[in-house]
PDB file of C-alpha atoms in Angstrom:
ATOM      1  CA  MET R   1       6.418  11.319  -5.561  1.00  0.00           C
ATOM      2  CA  SER R   2       2.941  10.142  -4.417  1.00  0.00           C
ATOM      3  CA  GLY R   3       0.004  12.238  -4.153  1.00  0.00           C
ATOM      4  CA  GLY R   4      -3.609  11.489  -2.956  1.00  0.00           C
ATOM      5  CA  ARG R   5      -2.376   8.006  -1.618  1.00  0.00           C
ATOM      6  CA  ARG R   6      -4.215   6.063   1.158  1.00  0.00           C
ATOM      7  CA  SER R   7      -4.145   7.187   4.746  1.00  0.00           C
ATOM      8  CA  SER R   8      -3.406   5.537   6.695  1.00  0.00           C
ATOM      9  CA  SER R   9      -0.130 -13.518  19.410  1.00  0.00           C
ATOM     10  CA  ASP R  10      -0.131 -14.215  21.819  1.00  0.00           C
ATOM     11  CA  GLY R  11       3.001 -14.937  23.369  1.00  0.00           C
ATOM     12  CA  GLN R  12       4.618 -18.369  22.825  1.00  0.00           C
ATOM     13  CA  GLY R  13       5.941 -20.016  25.692  1.00  0.00           C
ATOM     14  CA  ALA R  14       6.834 -19.213  29.464  1.00  0.00           C
ATOM     15  CA  PHE R  15      10.327 -17.845  29.236  1.00  0.00           C
ATOM     16  CA  ALA R  16      12.059 -17.128  32.058  1.00  0.00           C
ATOM     17  CA  ALA R  17      13.128 -13.678  33.598  1.00  0.00           C
ATOM     18  CA  LYS R  18      16.765 -12.660  33.295  1.00  0.00           C
ATOM     19  CA  GLY R  19      18.385  -9.488  34.009  1.00  0.00           C
ATOM     20  CA  THR R  20      18.604  -6.836  37.292  1.00  0.00           C
ATOM     21  CA  PRO R  21      16.057  -7.098  39.850  1.00  0.00           C
ATOM     22  CA  ASN R  22      14.887  -3.561  38.662  1.00  0.00           C
ATOM     23  CA  GLU R  23      14.572  -5.030  35.069  1.00  0.00           C
ATOM     24  CA  ARG R  24      12.421  -8.069  36.173  1.00  0.00           C
ATOM     25  CA  ARG R  25      10.228  -5.546  38.248  1.00  0.00           C
ATOM     26  CA  ALA R  26       9.839  -3.337  35.374  1.00  0.00           C
ATOM     27  CA  THR R  27       8.714  -6.086  33.210  1.00  0.00           C
ATOM     28  CA  SER R  28       6.952  -8.479  35.591  1.00  0.00           C
ATOM     29  CA  ASP R  29       4.681 -10.709  33.523  1.00  0.00           C
ATOM     30  CA  ALA R  30       1.858  -9.745  36.423  1.00  0.00           C
ATOM     31  CA  SER R  31       2.072  -6.130  34.723  1.00  0.00           C
ATOM     32  CA  LEU R  32       1.257  -7.814  31.188  1.00  0.00           C
ATOM     33  CA  PRO R  33      -1.971  -8.714  29.501  1.00  0.00           C
ATOM     34  CA  PRO R  34      -2.553 -12.389  30.006  1.00  0.00           C
ATOM     35  CA  GLY R  35      -0.550 -14.435  27.528  1.00  0.00           C
ATOM     36  CA  ILE R  36       2.320 -12.360  26.897  1.00  0.00           C
ATOM     37  CA  ARG R  37       5.870 -13.087  27.928  1.00  0.00           C
ATOM     38  CA  SER R  38       8.564 -10.252  27.915  1.00  0.00           C
ATOM     39  CA  TRP R  39      11.520 -12.375  28.209  1.00  0.00           C
ATOM     40  CA  SER R  40      13.182 -14.919  25.686  1.00  0.00           C
ATOM     41  CA  ASP R  41      15.720 -17.256  27.528  1.00  0.00           C
ATOM     42  CA  GLY R  42      17.806 -17.922  24.101  1.00  0.00           C
ATOM     43  CA  ARG R  43      15.683 -20.822  23.223  1.00  0.00           C
ATOM     44  CA  VAL R  44      14.667 -20.805  19.455  1.00  0.00           C
ATOM     45  CA  LEU R  45      11.244 -19.062  19.171  1.00  0.00           C
ATOM     46  CA  PRO R  46       8.321 -20.884  17.345  1.00  0.00           C
ATOM     47  CA  ALA R  47       8.138 -17.874  15.323  1.00  0.00           C
ATOM     48  CA  ALA R  48      11.822 -17.671  14.566  1.00  0.00           C
ATOM     49  CA  ALA R  49      11.041 -20.559  12.018  1.00  0.00           C
ATOM     50  CA  GLN R  50       9.088 -18.082   9.851  1.00  0.00           C
ATOM     51  CA  LYS R  51      10.587 -16.096   7.385  1.00  0.00           C
ATOM     52  CA  PHE R  52      10.480 -12.498   8.011  1.00  0.00           C
ATOM     53  CA  GLU R  53      11.197 -10.307   5.064  1.00  0.00           C
ATOM     54  CA  LEU R  54      10.861  -6.713   6.727  1.00  0.00           C
ATOM     55  CA  ILE R  55      11.042  -4.865   9.945  1.00  0.00           C
ATOM     56  CA  ALA R  56       9.008  -1.456  10.803  1.00  0.00           C
ATOM     57  CA  ILE R  57       9.988   0.645  13.563  1.00  0.00           C
ATOM     58  CA  GLY R  58       8.027   3.717  14.945  1.00  0.00           C
ATOM     59  CA  CYS R  59       9.125   5.877  17.413  1.00  0.00           C
ATOM     60  CA  SER R  60       8.841   9.626  18.613  1.00  0.00           C
ATOM     61  CA  MET R  61       9.957  11.322  21.610  1.00  0.00           C
ATOM     62  CA  GLY R  62      13.073   9.692  22.682  1.00  0.00           C
ATOM     63  CA  GLY R  63      13.586   7.813  19.863  1.00  0.00           C
ATOM     64  CA  MET R  64      16.910   8.791  18.704  1.00  0.00           C
ATOM     65  CA  ALA R  65      18.477   7.049  21.907  1.00  0.00           C
ATOM     66  CA  ALA R  66      16.174   3.956  21.730  1.00  0.00           C
ATOM     67  CA  LEU R  67      17.274   3.323  17.871  1.00  0.00           C
ATOM     68  CA  GLU R  68      21.013   3.913  18.887  1.00  0.00           C
ATOM     69  CA  GLU R  69      20.417   0.977  21.467  1.00  0.00           C
ATOM     70  CA  ILE R  70      18.619  -1.156  19.088  1.00  0.00           C
ATOM     71  CA  PHE R  71      20.790  -0.710  16.096  1.00  0.00           C
ATOM     72  CA  GLY R  72      24.163  -1.143  18.142  1.00  0.00           C
ATOM     73  CA  ALA R  73      23.006  -4.848  18.922  1.00  0.00           C
ATOM     74  CA  LEU R  74      22.729  -5.578  15.347  1.00  0.00           C
ATOM     75  CA  PRO R  75      25.436  -7.565  13.400  1.00  0.00           C
ATOM     76  CA  ALA R  76      26.757  -5.845  10.331  1.00  0.00           C
ATOM     77  CA  ASP R  77      25.292  -9.477   8.463  1.00  0.00           C
ATOM     78  CA  PHE R  78      21.827  -8.749   9.809  1.00  0.00           C
ATOM     79  CA  ALA R  79      19.928  -9.033   6.364  1.00  0.00           C
ATOM     80  CA  VAL R  80      16.358  -8.318   7.025  1.00  0.00           C
ATOM     81  CA  PRO R  81      15.882  -4.735   5.784  1.00  0.00           C
ATOM     82  CA  ILE R  82      14.566  -1.989   8.363  1.00  0.00           C
ATOM     83  CA  VAL R  83      12.432   0.761   7.391  1.00  0.00           C
ATOM     84  CA  VAL R  84      11.794   3.521  10.406  1.00  0.00           C
ATOM     85  CA  ALA R  85       9.014   6.312  10.975  1.00  0.00           C
ATOM     86  CA  GLN R  86      10.650   8.541  13.435  1.00  0.00           C
ATOM     87  CA  HIS R  87       9.051  11.891  14.205  1.00  0.00           C
ATOM     88  CA  ARG R  88      11.142  14.668  12.839  1.00  0.00           C
ATOM     89  CA  TYR R  89      11.368  18.158  12.685  1.00  0.00           C
ATOM     90  CA  ARG R  90      11.106  19.490   9.151  1.00  0.00           C
ATOM     91  CA  THR R  91      14.268  21.347   9.190  1.00  0.00           C
ATOM     92  CA  SER R  92      16.192  18.275  10.683  1.00  0.00           C
ATOM     93  CA  GLY R  93      17.924  17.427   7.324  1.00  0.00           C
ATOM     94  CA  GLU R  94      20.860  14.726   7.651  1.00  0.00           C
ATOM     95  CA  ALA R  95      20.886  15.044  11.612  1.00  0.00           C
ATOM     96  CA  LEU R  96      19.275  11.603  12.110  1.00  0.00           C
ATOM     97  CA  PRO R  97      20.640   9.511   9.482  1.00  0.00           C
ATOM     98  CA  ASN R  98      24.334  10.703  10.259  1.00  0.00           C
ATOM     99  CA  PHE R  99      23.690  10.033  14.159  1.00  0.00           C
ATOM    100  CA  LEU R 100      22.492   6.228  13.548  1.00  0.00           C
ATOM    101  CA  ARG R 101      25.469   5.855  11.088  1.00  0.00           C
ATOM    102  CA  ARG R 102      27.540   5.957  13.909  1.00  0.00           C
ATOM    103  CA  HIS R 103      25.961   3.438  15.861  1.00  0.00           C
ATOM    104  CA  SER R 104      25.087   1.028  13.272  1.00  0.00           C
ATOM    105  CA  LYS R 105      27.036  -1.463  11.176  1.00  0.00           C
ATOM    106  CA  LEU R 106      24.293  -1.485   8.730  1.00  0.00           C
ATOM    107  CA  ARG R 107      23.938   0.828   5.863  1.00  0.00           C
ATOM    108  CA  VAL R 108      21.436   3.529   7.258  1.00  0.00           C
ATOM    109  CA  VAL R 109      19.774   6.097   4.571  1.00  0.00           C
ATOM    110  CA  ASP R 110      17.030   8.427   4.097  1.00  0.00           C
ATOM    111  CA  ALA R 111      14.266   6.726   1.847  1.00  0.00           C
ATOM    112  CA  VAL R 112      14.357   7.883  -1.525  1.00  0.00           C
ATOM    113  CA  ASP R 113      11.016   7.669  -3.868  1.00  0.00           C
ATOM    114  CA  LYS R 114      10.603   4.647  -6.178  1.00  0.00           C
ATOM    115  CA  GLU R 115      13.633   2.897  -4.564  1.00  0.00           C
ATOM    116  CA  TRP R 116      13.550  -0.988  -3.826  1.00  0.00           C
ATOM    117  CA  ILE R 117      14.498  -2.321  -0.482  1.00  0.00           C
ATOM    118  CA  ARG R 118      17.636  -4.108  -0.068  1.00  0.00           C
ATOM    119  CA  ARG R 119      18.900  -6.777   2.364  1.00  0.00           C
ATOM    120  CA  GLY R 120      21.054  -5.073   5.088  1.00  0.00           C
ATOM    121  CA  HIS R 121      19.752  -1.525   4.822  1.00  0.00           C
ATOM    122  CA  VAL R 122      17.955   0.923   7.274  1.00  0.00           C
ATOM    123  CA  TYR R 123      15.364   3.322   5.647  1.00  0.00           C
ATOM    124  CA  LEU R 124      14.465   6.265   7.200  1.00  0.00           C
ATOM    125  CA  ALA R 125      11.218   8.267   6.413  1.00  0.00           C
ATOM    126  CA  PRO R 126      12.620  11.390   5.700  1.00  0.00           C
ATOM    127  CA  ALA R 127      11.677  14.892   7.556  1.00  0.00           C
ATOM    128  CA  ASP R 128       8.206  16.033   6.478  1.00  0.00           C
ATOM    129  CA  TYR R 129       7.355  12.739   4.330  1.00  0.00           C
ATOM    130  CA  HIS R 130       5.035   9.798   4.734  1.00  0.00           C
ATOM    131  CA  LEU R 131       6.898   6.605   3.747  1.00  0.00           C
ATOM    132  CA  TYR R 132       4.837   3.799   2.337  1.00  0.00           C
ATOM    133  CA  ILE R 133       5.756   0.151   1.386  1.00  0.00           C
ATOM    134  CA  ASP R 134       4.554  -0.725  -1.779  1.00  0.00           C
ATOM    135  CA  ARG R 135       3.724  -4.523  -2.778  1.00  0.00           C
ATOM    136  CA  GLY R 136       6.796  -5.741  -4.149  1.00  0.00           C
ATOM    137  CA  GLY R 137       9.126  -3.862  -1.956  1.00  0.00           C
ATOM    138  CA  GLU R 138       9.268  -0.415  -3.278  1.00  0.00           C
ATOM    139  CA  LEU R 139       9.555   2.357  -1.336  1.00  0.00           C
ATOM    140  CA  SER R 140       7.315   5.491  -1.920  1.00  0.00           C
ATOM    141  CA  LEU R 141       7.087   8.999  -0.407  1.00  0.00           C
ATOM    142  CA  SER R 142       4.015  11.070  -0.050  1.00  0.00           C
ATOM    143  CA  VAL R 143       3.208  14.649   1.074  1.00  0.00           C
ATOM    144  CA  ASP R 144      -0.153  13.813   1.969  1.00  0.00           C
ATOM    145  CA  ALA R 145      -1.852  15.319   5.024  1.00  0.00           C
ATOM    146  CA  ALA R 146      -0.388  14.712   8.434  1.00  0.00           C
ATOM    147  CA  VAL R 147      -2.133  11.578  10.266  1.00  0.00           C
ATOM    148  CA  ALA R 148      -2.300  12.005  14.179  1.00  0.00           C
ATOM    149  CA  TYR R 149      -0.484  15.143  13.693  1.00  0.00           C
ATOM    150  CA  SER R 150       2.523  13.464  12.326  1.00  0.00           C
ATOM    151  CA  ARG R 151       4.363  13.254   8.964  1.00  0.00           C
ATOM    152  CA  PRO R 152       6.052  10.684   8.700  1.00  0.00           C
ATOM    153  CA  SER R 153       3.286   9.170  10.301  1.00  0.00           C
ATOM    154  CA  ILE R 154       3.964   5.469  11.753  1.00  0.00           C
ATOM    155  CA  ASP R 155       0.634   4.284  11.098  1.00  0.00           C
ATOM    156  CA  VAL R 156       0.941   5.198   7.405  1.00  0.00           C
ATOM    157  CA  LEU R 157       4.110   2.950   7.446  1.00  0.00           C
ATOM    158  CA  PHE R 158       2.992   0.109   9.456  1.00  0.00           C
ATOM    159  CA  GLU R 159      -0.593  -0.504   7.519  1.00  0.00           C
ATOM    160  CA  SER R 160       1.262  -0.067   4.357  1.00  0.00           C
ATOM    161  CA  ALA R 161       4.059  -2.636   5.361  1.00  0.00           C
ATOM    162  CA  ALA R 162       1.709  -4.959   6.629  1.00  0.00           C
ATOM    163  CA  ASP R 163      -0.546  -4.834   3.547  1.00  0.00           C
ATOM    164  CA  ALA R 164       2.581  -5.540   1.296  1.00  0.00           C
ATOM    165  CA  TYR R 165       4.205  -7.766   3.248  1.00  0.00           C
ATOM    166  CA  MET R 166       1.430  -9.638   5.123  1.00  0.00           C
ATOM    167  CA  ALA R 167       2.704 -12.306   7.727  1.00  0.00           C
ATOM    168  CA  GLY R 168       6.436 -11.413   6.638  1.00  0.00           C
ATOM    169  CA  VAL R 169       6.158  -8.021   8.899  1.00  0.00           C
ATOM    170  CA  VAL R 170       7.653  -7.430  12.101  1.00  0.00           C
ATOM    171  CA  GLY R 171       6.340  -4.148  13.754  1.00  0.00           C
ATOM    172  CA  VAL R 172       8.159  -2.269  16.565  1.00  0.00           C
ATOM    173  CA  VAL R 173       6.988   0.303  18.565  1.00  0.00           C
ATOM    174  CA  LEU R 174       9.268   2.347  20.972  1.00  0.00           C
ATOM    175  CA  THR R 175       8.956   5.201  22.921  1.00  0.00           C
ATOM    176  CA  GLY R 176       6.733   8.208  21.868  1.00  0.00           C
ATOM    177  CA  ALA R 177       4.366  11.082  23.311  1.00  0.00           C
ATOM    178  CA  ASN R 178       1.046  10.147  21.054  1.00  0.00           C
ATOM    179  CA  ALA R 179      -1.017   7.089  19.937  1.00  0.00           C
ATOM    180  CA  ASP R 180       0.823   7.001  16.190  1.00  0.00           C
ATOM    181  CA  GLY R 181       1.541   3.480  15.720  1.00  0.00           C
ATOM    182  CA  ALA R 182      -1.155   1.718  17.495  1.00  0.00           C
ATOM    183  CA  ASN R 183      -3.645   1.415  14.511  1.00  0.00           C
ATOM    184  CA  GLY R 184      -0.534   0.196  12.313  1.00  0.00           C
ATOM    185  CA  ALA R 185       0.334  -2.559  15.007  1.00  0.00           C
ATOM    186  CA  LYS R 186      -3.070  -3.370  15.114  1.00  0.00           C
ATOM    187  CA  ARG R 187      -3.048  -3.609  11.044  1.00  0.00           C
ATOM    188  CA  ILE R 188       0.381  -5.778  11.521  1.00  0.00           C
ATOM    189  CA  LYS R 189      -1.608  -8.362  13.729  1.00  0.00           C
ATOM    190  CA  GLU R 190      -4.434  -8.715  11.500  1.00  0.00           C
ATOM    191  CA  ARG R 191      -2.152  -9.699   8.424  1.00  0.00           C
ATOM    192  CA  GLY R 192      -0.661 -12.144  10.431  1.00  0.00           C
ATOM    193  CA  GLY R 193       2.686 -10.226  11.334  1.00  0.00           C
ATOM    194  CA  PHE R 194       4.625 -10.052  14.570  1.00  0.00           C
ATOM    195  CA  VAL R 195       4.650  -7.215  16.928  1.00  0.00           C
ATOM    196  CA  VAL R 196       7.233  -6.199  19.418  1.00  0.00           C
ATOM    197  CA  VAL R 197       6.379  -3.111  22.221  1.00  0.00           C
ATOM    198  CA  GLN R 198       9.159  -1.451  24.368  1.00  0.00           C
ATOM    199  CA  ASP R 199       8.008  -1.952  27.912  1.00  0.00           C
ATOM    200  CA  PRO R 200       6.538   1.617  28.729  1.00  0.00           C
ATOM    201  CA  LYS R 201       8.249   1.604  31.805  1.00  0.00           C
ATOM    202  CA  THR R 202      11.566   1.654  30.049  1.00  0.00           C
ATOM    203  CA  ALA R 203      10.466   4.350  27.571  1.00  0.00           C
ATOM    204  CA  GLU R 204      11.358   8.051  27.667  1.00  0.00           C
ATOM    205  CA  SER R 205       7.765   8.685  26.764  1.00  0.00           C
ATOM    206  CA  ALA R 206       5.178   5.970  27.776  1.00  0.00           C
ATOM    207  CA  GLU R 207       2.209   7.242  25.643  1.00  0.00           C
ATOM    208  CA  MET R 208       3.109   5.096  22.395  1.00  0.00           C
ATOM    209  CA  PRO R 209       4.163   1.703  23.659  1.00  0.00           C
ATOM    210  CA  GLU R 210       0.842   1.904  26.329  1.00  0.00           C
ATOM    211  CA  ALA R 211      -1.309   2.866  23.068  1.00  0.00           C
ATOM    212  CA  ALA R 212      -0.052  -0.250  20.894  1.00  0.00           C
ATOM    213  CA  ILE R 213      -0.666  -2.629  24.088  1.00  0.00           C
ATOM    214  CA  LYS R 214      -4.298  -1.593  24.294  1.00  0.00           C
ATOM    215  CA  ALA R 215      -5.203  -1.475  20.587  1.00  0.00           C
ATOM    216  CA  THR R 216      -4.127  -4.913  20.052  1.00  0.00           C
ATOM    217  CA  ARG R 217      -2.721  -8.391  21.510  1.00  0.00           C
ATOM    218  CA  VAL R 218       1.051  -7.943  20.796  1.00  0.00           C
ATOM    219  CA  ASP R 219       3.396 -10.732  20.626  1.00  0.00           C
ATOM    220  CA  ARG R 220       6.329  -9.182  22.951  1.00  0.00           C
ATOM    221  CA  ILE R 221       6.676  -6.633  25.319  1.00  0.00           C
ATOM    222  CA  LEU R 222      10.810  -5.873  26.157  1.00  0.00           C
ATOM    223  CA  PRO R 223      12.704  -3.529  27.763  1.00  0.00           C
ATOM    224  CA  LEU R 224      14.781  -1.478  25.352  1.00  0.00           C
ATOM    225  CA  ASN R 225      17.966  -2.941  25.761  1.00  0.00           C
ATOM    226  CA  ARG R 226      16.374  -6.546  25.041  1.00  0.00           C
ATOM    227  CA  ILE R 227      14.643  -5.713  21.605  1.00  0.00           C
ATOM    228  CA  GLY R 228      17.934  -5.654  19.555  1.00  0.00           C
ATOM    229  CA  PRO R 229      18.965  -9.128  20.831  1.00  0.00           C
ATOM    230  CA  PHE R 230      15.630 -10.160  20.428  1.00  0.00           C
ATOM    231  CA  LEU R 231      15.300  -8.957  16.794  1.00  0.00           C
ATOM    232  CA  VAL R 232      18.515 -11.029  15.969  1.00  0.00           C
ATOM    233  CA  GLU R 233      17.070 -14.190  17.621  1.00  0.00           C
ATOM    234  CA  LEU R 234      13.622 -13.821  15.815  1.00  0.00           C
ATOM    235  CA  CYS R 235      15.017 -13.163  12.661  1.00  0.00           C
ATOM    236  CA  ARG R 236      17.861 -15.891  12.659  1.00  0.00           C
ATOM    237  CA  ASN R 237      16.396 -18.024   9.881  1.00  0.00           C
ATOM    238  CA  SER R 238      15.383 -15.021   7.725  1.00  0.00           C
ATOM    239  CA  GLY R 239      16.455 -12.659   5.332  1.00  0.00           C
TER     240      GLY R 239
END
């Protein structure tokens, strides 16, 4: 395992709002930064013509339920690999992967040091380890100091994924009670990647998505129940 490692667009088109009146109010365009639209109406996104190679997801408080919702919407043939940094207790063991396996058609595993990323897999940062993505698609674990009081750190995962895959990365920031992931989302945008953030009004803890929105000009702000279907649409030509 590694030691001494590095620490850590605008929306396209005006999409018609769907969903219940409450959902529409929760994601009103008036509450979003200029140029960003929260909904896709099913039309092919311009960004979907791009080949995405990796989805990186970060979450903390409320993350298990959020991941359950997203993974439940992804079909068995969803090919783009997914890496996840969920803040976990050191003693959590197999609780998180076992839970997510029951709600996903994809293969969910804790990442192993020096393992190569494969299609159709979800790789979780193990409890008390940072997860890095190395150039070429190799996973690397580290016991470096916590970043933003967190190990695994979302910023570490996002920043390394952005450096390794550049414009081929989709970053997803979900519910959480601190600002971890904001710097990583900014790095993904700087490298040309695509960033989706959960609408803070639909998050169990709004601080993490709010911090990401403040840090950079994200591509989409979506209620939780729209993120999974949106990823399917966005990645329809990828994998």
